[in-house]
PDB file of N, CA, C and O in Angstrom:
ATOM      1  N   MET Q1128      -5.710  -3.894 -31.311  1.00 91.00           N
ATOM      2  CA  MET Q1128      -5.265  -4.707 -29.992  1.00 91.00           C
ATOM      3  C   MET Q1128      -4.177  -3.902 -29.624  1.00 91.00           C
ATOM      4  O   MET Q1128      -4.040  -3.950 -28.216  1.00 91.00           O
ATOM      5  N   ASP Q1129      -3.305  -2.870 -30.415  1.00 93.00           N
ATOM      6  CA  ASP Q1129      -2.402  -2.326 -29.815  1.00 93.00           C
ATOM      7  C   ASP Q1129      -2.815  -1.362 -28.902  1.00 93.00           C
ATOM      8  O   ASP Q1129      -2.238  -0.911 -27.850  1.00 93.00           O
ATOM      9  N   VAL Q1130      -3.979  -0.788 -29.031  1.00 95.00           N
ATOM     10  CA  VAL Q1130      -4.856   0.242 -28.353  1.00 95.00           C
ATOM     11  C   VAL Q1130      -4.927  -0.395 -26.545  1.00 95.00           C
ATOM     12  O   VAL Q1130      -4.772  -0.157 -25.712  1.00 95.00           O
ATOM     13  N   VAL Q1131      -5.435  -1.823 -26.845  1.00 96.00           N
ATOM     14  CA  VAL Q1131      -5.874  -2.611 -25.840  1.00 96.00           C
ATOM     15  C   VAL Q1131      -4.649  -2.760 -24.818  1.00 96.00           C
ATOM     16  O   VAL Q1131      -4.549  -2.737 -23.986  1.00 96.00           O
ATOM     17  N   GLU Q1132      -3.839  -3.241 -25.542  1.00 96.00           N
ATOM     18  CA  GLU Q1132      -1.900  -3.680 -24.927  1.00 96.00           C
ATOM     19  C   GLU Q1132      -1.773  -2.480 -24.274  1.00 96.00           C
ATOM     20  O   GLU Q1132      -0.996  -2.313 -23.248  1.00 96.00           O
ATOM     21  N   ARG Q1133      -1.543  -1.281 -24.815  1.00 96.00           N
ATOM     22  CA  ARG Q1133      -1.157   0.081 -24.162  1.00 96.00           C
ATOM     23  C   ARG Q1133      -2.191   0.294 -22.975  1.00 96.00           C
ATOM     24  O   ARG Q1133      -1.632   0.706 -21.790  1.00 96.00           O
ATOM     25  N   CYS Q1134      -3.359   0.331 -23.228  1.00 97.00           N
ATOM     26  CA  CYS Q1134      -4.348   0.704 -22.067  1.00 97.00           C
ATOM     27  C   CYS Q1134      -3.909  -0.253 -20.743  1.00 97.00           C
ATOM     28  O   CYS Q1134      -3.733   0.125 -19.514  1.00 97.00           O
ATOM     29  N   HIS Q1135      -3.723  -1.550 -20.991  1.00 97.00           N
ATOM     30  CA  HIS Q1135      -3.516  -2.588 -20.115  1.00 97.00           C
ATOM     31  C   HIS Q1135      -2.153  -2.258 -19.469  1.00 97.00           C
ATOM     32  O   HIS Q1135      -1.738  -2.254 -18.099  1.00 97.00           O
ATOM     33  N   SER Q1136      -1.111  -1.883 -20.106  1.00 97.00           N
ATOM     34  CA  SER Q1136       0.109  -1.490 -19.491  1.00 97.00           C
ATOM     35  C   SER Q1136       0.094  -0.426 -18.666  1.00 97.00           C
ATOM     36  O   SER Q1136       0.863  -0.367 -17.577  1.00 97.00           O
ATOM     37  N   LYS Q1137      -0.513   0.698 -19.333  1.00 97.00           N
ATOM     38  CA  LYS Q1137      -0.744   1.682 -18.349  1.00 97.00           C
ATOM     39  C   LYS Q1137      -1.427   1.750 -16.851  1.00 97.00           C
ATOM     40  O   LYS Q1137      -1.203   2.256 -16.117  1.00 97.00           O
ATOM     41  N   MET Q1138      -2.773   0.692 -17.076  1.00 97.00           N
ATOM     42  CA  MET Q1138      -3.294   0.517 -15.755  1.00 97.00           C
ATOM     43  C   MET Q1138      -2.740  -0.199 -15.041  1.00 97.00           C
ATOM     44  O   MET Q1138      -2.586  -0.013 -13.786  1.00 97.00           O
ATOM     45  N   LYS Q1139      -1.860  -1.279 -15.363  1.00 97.00           N
ATOM     46  CA  LYS Q1139      -0.786  -2.159 -14.795  1.00 97.00           C
ATOM     47  C   LYS Q1139       0.058  -1.254 -14.028  1.00 97.00           C
ATOM     48  O   LYS Q1139       0.327  -1.227 -12.793  1.00 97.00           O
ATOM     49  N   ARG Q1140       0.710  -0.263 -14.715  1.00 97.00           N
ATOM     50  CA  ARG Q1140       1.476   0.599 -14.061  1.00 97.00           C
ATOM     51  C   ARG Q1140       0.905   1.302 -12.941  1.00 97.00           C
ATOM     52  O   ARG Q1140       1.644   1.497 -11.872  1.00 97.00           O
ATOM     53  N   TYR Q1141      -0.181   1.855 -13.204  1.00 97.00           N
ATOM     54  CA  TYR Q1141      -0.881   3.049 -12.392  1.00 97.00           C
ATOM     55  C   TYR Q1141      -1.453   2.117 -10.957  1.00 97.00           C
ATOM     56  O   TYR Q1141      -1.075   2.625  -9.817  1.00 97.00           O
ATOM     57  N   ARG Q1142      -1.712   0.836 -11.071  1.00 96.00           N
ATOM     58  CA  ARG Q1142      -1.960  -0.034 -10.172  1.00 96.00           C
ATOM     59  C   ARG Q1142      -0.692  -0.435  -9.228  1.00 96.00           C
ATOM     60  O   ARG Q1142      -1.121  -0.226  -7.856  1.00 96.00           O
ATOM     61  N   ASN Q1143       0.427  -0.559  -9.896  1.00 96.00           N
ATOM     62  CA  ASN Q1143       1.601  -0.913  -9.201  1.00 96.00           C
ATOM     63  C   ASN Q1143       2.178   0.370  -8.563  1.00 96.00           C
ATOM     64  O   ASN Q1143       2.425   0.073  -7.192  1.00 96.00           O
ATOM     65  N   LEU Q1144       1.934   1.715  -8.984  1.00 97.00           N
ATOM     66  CA  LEU Q1144       2.244   2.716  -8.398  1.00 97.00           C
ATOM     67  C   LEU Q1144       1.506   3.220  -7.070  1.00 97.00           C
ATOM     68  O   LEU Q1144       1.793   3.395  -6.014  1.00 97.00           O
ATOM     69  N   VAL Q1145       0.423   2.638  -7.266  1.00 95.00           N
ATOM     70  CA  VAL Q1145      -0.726   2.857  -5.782  1.00 95.00           C
ATOM     71  C   VAL Q1145      -0.428   1.902  -5.027  1.00 95.00           C
ATOM     72  O   VAL Q1145      -0.453   2.135  -3.786  1.00 95.00           O
ATOM     73  N   SER Q1146      -0.147   0.673  -5.110  1.00 91.00           N
ATOM     74  CA  SER Q1146       0.135  -0.266  -4.339  1.00 91.00           C
ATOM     75  C   SER Q1146       1.529   0.229  -3.862  1.00 91.00           C
ATOM     76  O   SER Q1146       1.518  -0.002  -2.321  1.00 91.00           O
ATOM     77  N   TYR Q1147       2.385   0.426  -4.329  1.00 94.00           N
ATOM     78  CA  TYR Q1147       3.754   0.914  -3.875  1.00 94.00           C
ATOM     79  C   TYR Q1147       3.710   2.145  -2.767  1.00 94.00           C
ATOM     80  O   TYR Q1147       4.188   1.877  -1.561  1.00 94.00           O
ATOM     81  N   TYR Q1148       3.078   2.887  -3.125  1.00 94.00           N
ATOM     82  CA  TYR Q1148       2.922   4.197  -2.474  1.00 94.00           C
ATOM     83  C   TYR Q1148       1.740   3.667  -1.295  1.00 94.00           C
ATOM     84  O   TYR Q1148       1.718   4.424   0.017  1.00 94.00           O
ATOM     85  N   THR Q1149       0.892   2.876  -1.055  1.00 89.00           N
ATOM     86  CA  THR Q1149      -0.036   2.604  -0.261  1.00 89.00           C
ATOM     87  C   THR Q1149       1.039   1.741   0.748  1.00 89.00           C
ATOM     88  O   THR Q1149       0.898   1.726   2.011  1.00 89.00           O
ATOM     89  N   ASN Q1150       1.760   1.011   0.424  1.00 87.00           N
ATOM     90  CA  ASN Q1150       2.418  -0.069   1.343  1.00 87.00           C
ATOM     91  C   ASN Q1150       3.360   1.092   2.146  1.00 87.00           C
ATOM     92  O   ASN Q1150       4.000   0.952   3.239  1.00 87.00           O
ATOM     93  N   LYS Q1151       3.948   2.082   1.384  1.00 92.00           N
ATOM     94  CA  LYS Q1151       5.101   2.890   1.703  1.00 92.00           C
ATOM     95  C   LYS Q1151       4.368   3.568   3.135  1.00 92.00           C
ATOM     96  O   LYS Q1151       4.823   4.034   3.953  1.00 92.00           O
ATOM     97  N   ASN Q1152       2.976   4.176   2.910  1.00 91.00           N
ATOM     98  CA  ASN Q1152       2.396   5.023   3.837  1.00 91.00           C
ATOM     99  C   ASN Q1152       2.109   4.221   5.029  1.00 91.00           C
ATOM    100  O   ASN Q1152       2.203   4.682   5.962  1.00 91.00           O
ATOM    101  N   ILE Q1153       1.819   2.908   4.786  1.00 87.00           N
ATOM    102  CA  ILE Q1153       1.450   1.858   5.861  1.00 87.00           C
ATOM    103  C   ILE Q1153       2.635   1.888   6.784  1.00 87.00           C
ATOM    104  O   ILE Q1153       2.721   2.016   7.993  1.00 87.00           O
ATOM    105  N   SER Q1154       3.940   1.631   6.286  1.00 88.00           N
ATOM    106  CA  SER Q1154       4.995   1.253   6.642  1.00 88.00           C
ATOM    107  C   SER Q1154       5.508   2.703   7.437  1.00 88.00           C
ATOM    108  O   SER Q1154       5.998   2.406   9.042  1.00 88.00           O
ATOM    109  N   VAL Q1155       5.346   3.845   6.772  1.00 92.00           N
ATOM    110  CA  VAL Q1155       5.586   5.102   7.727  1.00 92.00           C
ATOM    111  C   VAL Q1155       4.696   5.110   8.686  1.00 92.00           C
ATOM    112  O   VAL Q1155       5.271   5.635   9.840  1.00 92.00           O
ATOM    113  N   SER Q1156       3.550   4.786   8.893  1.00 89.00           N
ATOM    114  CA  SER Q1156       2.513   5.176  10.058  1.00 89.00           C
ATOM    115  C   SER Q1156       2.920   3.720  11.199  1.00 89.00           C
ATOM    116  O   SER Q1156       2.864   4.245  12.170  1.00 89.00           O
ATOM    117  N   TYR Q1157       3.280   2.919  10.685  1.00 87.00           N
ATOM    118  CA  TYR Q1157       3.492   1.821  11.579  1.00 87.00           C
ATOM    119  C   TYR Q1157       4.798   2.265  12.361  1.00 87.00           C
ATOM    120  O   TYR Q1157       5.065   2.240  13.694  1.00 87.00           O
ATOM    121  N   LEU Q1158       6.169   2.783  11.922  1.00 91.00           N
ATOM    122  CA  LEU Q1158       7.085   3.222  12.463  1.00 91.00           C
ATOM    123  C   LEU Q1158       6.938   4.417  13.104  1.00 91.00           C
ATOM    124  O   LEU Q1158       7.426   4.339  14.255  1.00 91.00           O
ATOM    125  N   ARG Q1159       6.126   5.224  12.819  1.00 92.00           N
ATOM    126  CA  ARG Q1159       5.554   6.424  13.770  1.00 92.00           C
ATOM    127  C   ARG Q1159       4.793   6.007  15.097  1.00 92.00           C
ATOM    128  O   ARG Q1159       4.941   6.587  16.158  1.00 92.00           O
ATOM    129  N   ALA Q1160       4.249   5.214  14.691  1.00 90.00           N
ATOM    130  CA  ALA Q1160       3.318   4.630  15.861  1.00 90.00           C
ATOM    131  C   ALA Q1160       4.379   3.820  16.891  1.00 90.00           C
ATOM    132  O   ALA Q1160       3.923   3.880  18.036  1.00 90.00           O
ATOM    133  N   LYS Q1161       5.098   3.068  16.314  1.00 88.00           N
ATOM    134  CA  LYS Q1161       6.013   2.478  16.974  1.00 88.00           C
ATOM    135  C   LYS Q1161       6.906   3.089  17.697  1.00 88.00           C
ATOM    136  O   LYS Q1161       7.299   3.094  19.281  1.00 88.00           O
ATOM    137  N   LYS Q1162       7.152   4.363  17.339  1.00 90.00           N
ATOM    138  CA  LYS Q1162       8.068   5.465  18.053  1.00 90.00           C
ATOM    139  C   LYS Q1162       7.273   5.908  19.130  1.00 90.00           C
ATOM    140  O   LYS Q1162       7.824   6.265  20.117  1.00 90.00           O
ATOM    141  N   LYS Q1163       6.235   6.204  18.931  1.00 90.00           N
ATOM    142  CA  LYS Q1163       5.277   6.730  20.028  1.00 90.00           C
ATOM    143  C   LYS Q1163       4.501   5.858  21.196  1.00 90.00           C
ATOM    144  O   LYS Q1163       3.868   6.221  21.883  1.00 90.00           O
ATOM    145  N   ASN Q1164       5.067   4.502  20.915  1.00 89.00           N
ATOM    146  CA  ASN Q1164       4.127   3.221  21.765  1.00 89.00           C
ATOM    147  C   ASN Q1164       2.861   3.128  21.419  1.00 89.00           C
ATOM    148  O   ASN Q1164       2.125   3.239  22.558  1.00 89.00           O
ATOM    149  N   ASP Q1165       2.310   3.427  20.095  1.00 85.00           N
ATOM    150  CA  ASP Q1165       1.073   3.631  19.903  1.00 85.00           C
ATOM    151  C   ASP Q1165       0.374   2.415  18.829  1.00 85.00           C
ATOM    152  O   ASP Q1165      -0.197   2.560  17.924  1.00 85.00           O
ATOM    153  N   LEU Q1166       0.953   1.566  18.977  1.00 84.00           N
ATOM    154  CA  LEU Q1166       0.917   0.256  18.150  1.00 84.00           C
ATOM    155  C   LEU Q1166      -0.811  -0.348  17.869  1.00 84.00           C
ATOM    156  O   LEU Q1166      -0.882  -0.718  16.879  1.00 84.00           O
ATOM    157  N   ASP Q1167      -1.162  -0.109  19.235  1.00 85.00           N
ATOM    158  CA  ASP Q1167      -2.802  -0.740  19.036  1.00 85.00           C
ATOM    159  C   ASP Q1167      -3.388  -0.107  18.007  1.00 85.00           C
ATOM    160  O   ASP Q1167      -4.373  -0.818  17.532  1.00 85.00           O
ATOM    161  N   ARG Q1168      -3.150   1.120  17.936  1.00 83.00           N
ATOM    162  CA  ARG Q1168      -4.387   1.943  17.026  1.00 83.00           C
ATOM    163  C   ARG Q1168      -3.971   1.674  15.807  1.00 83.00           C
ATOM    164  O   ARG Q1168      -5.022   1.357  14.827  1.00 83.00           O
ATOM    165  N   ILE Q1169      -2.642   1.469  15.205  1.00 82.00           N
ATOM    166  CA  ILE Q1169      -2.181   1.131  13.839  1.00 82.00           C
ATOM    167  C   ILE Q1169      -2.534  -0.446  13.727  1.00 82.00           C
ATOM    168  O   ILE Q1169      -3.313  -0.670  12.543  1.00 82.00           O
ATOM    169  N   MET Q1170      -2.558  -1.291  14.430  1.00 82.00           N
ATOM    170  CA  MET Q1170      -2.863  -2.694  14.219  1.00 82.00           C
ATOM    171  C   MET Q1170      -4.271  -2.675  14.291  1.00 82.00           C
ATOM    172  O   MET Q1170      -4.824  -3.501  13.543  1.00 82.00           O
ATOM    173  N   GLY Q1171      -5.165  -1.833  14.975  1.00 81.00           N
ATOM    174  CA  GLY Q1171      -6.363  -1.810  14.592  1.00 81.00           C
ATOM    175  C   GLY Q1171      -6.967  -1.493  13.204  1.00 81.00           C
ATOM    176  O   GLY Q1171      -8.204  -1.624  12.779  1.00 81.00           O
ATOM    177  N   LEU Q1172      -6.268  -0.117  12.745  1.00 81.00           N
ATOM    178  CA  LEU Q1172      -6.584   0.293  11.731  1.00 81.00           C
ATOM    179  C   LEU Q1172      -6.232  -0.721  10.262  1.00 81.00           C
ATOM    180  O   LEU Q1172      -6.995  -0.822   9.472  1.00 81.00           O
ATOM    181  N   TYR Q1173      -4.976  -1.231  10.610  1.00 82.00           N
ATOM    182  CA  TYR Q1173      -4.660  -2.067   9.427  1.00 82.00           C
ATOM    183  C   TYR Q1173      -4.552  -3.599   9.587  1.00 82.00           C
ATOM    184  O   TYR Q1173      -4.715  -4.255   8.636  1.00 82.00           O
ATOM    185  N   GLY Q1174      -4.901  -3.843  10.896  1.00 77.00           N
ATOM    186  CA  GLY Q1174      -4.850  -5.429  11.038  1.00 77.00           C
ATOM    187  C   GLY Q1174      -3.261  -5.943  11.081  1.00 77.00           C
ATOM    188  O   GLY Q1174      -2.401  -5.351  10.744  1.00 77.00           O
ATOM    189  N   ASN Q1175      -3.192  -7.226  11.301  1.00 74.00           N
ATOM    190  CA  ASN Q1175      -2.057  -7.999  11.515  1.00 74.00           C
ATOM    191  C   ASN Q1175      -1.975  -8.528   9.979  1.00 74.00           C
ATOM    192  O   ASN Q1175      -2.663  -8.607   9.170  1.00 74.00           O
ATOM    193  N   MET Q1176      -0.678  -9.460   9.877  1.00 71.00           N
ATOM    194  CA  MET Q1176      -0.632  -9.946   8.667  1.00 71.00           C
ATOM    195  C   MET Q1176      -1.766 -10.875   8.042  1.00 71.00           C
ATOM    196  O   MET Q1176      -1.915 -11.178   6.874  1.00 71.00           O
ATOM    197  N   ASN Q1177      -2.399 -11.873   9.168  1.00 75.00           N
ATOM    198  CA  ASN Q1177      -3.395 -12.693   8.865  1.00 75.00           C
ATOM    199  C   ASN Q1177      -4.743 -11.812   8.421  1.00 75.00           C
ATOM    200  O   ASN Q1177      -5.524 -12.661   7.915  1.00 75.00           O
ATOM    201  N   GLU Q1178      -4.668 -10.624   9.210  1.00 72.00           N
ATOM    202  CA  GLU Q1178      -6.161  -9.890   8.727  1.00 72.00           C
ATOM    203  C   GLU Q1178      -6.229  -9.019   7.692  1.00 72.00           C
ATOM    204  O   GLU Q1178      -7.126  -8.399   7.442  1.00 72.00           O
ATOM    205  N   ARG Q1179      -5.038  -8.845   7.030  1.00 68.00           N
ATOM    206  CA  ARG Q1179      -5.138  -7.729   6.026  1.00 68.00           C
ATOM    207  C   ARG Q1179      -6.010  -8.295   4.609  1.00 68.00           C
ATOM    208  O   ARG Q1179      -5.776  -9.347   4.379  1.00 68.00           O
ATOM    209  N   TYR Q1180      -6.483  -7.427   4.184  1.00 62.00           N
ATOM    210  CA  TYR Q1180      -7.395  -7.705   3.006  1.00 62.00           C
ATOM    211  C   TYR Q1180      -6.615  -7.364   1.765  1.00 62.00           C
ATOM    212  O   TYR Q1180      -7.161  -7.438   0.610  1.00 62.00           O
ATOM    213  N   TRP Q1181      -6.075  -6.276   1.815  1.00 57.00           N
ATOM    214  CA  TRP Q1181      -5.006  -5.651   0.841  1.00 57.00           C
ATOM    215  C   TRP Q1181      -3.696  -6.514   0.523  1.00 57.00           C
ATOM    216  O   TRP Q1181      -2.952  -6.419   0.063  1.00 57.00           O
TER     217      TRP Q1181
END
């Protein structure tokens, strides 16, 4: 059971790290696009709050 718990905690940690960096990358993309006045491309790529699947 210890092996399962250890594996679960590692996988959960990795998933949280991936989620964190994904959100950071999206926010950087959004800020760069906003600076260049190119938000349509980013919204088409990531969608708005209601269209997001992630």
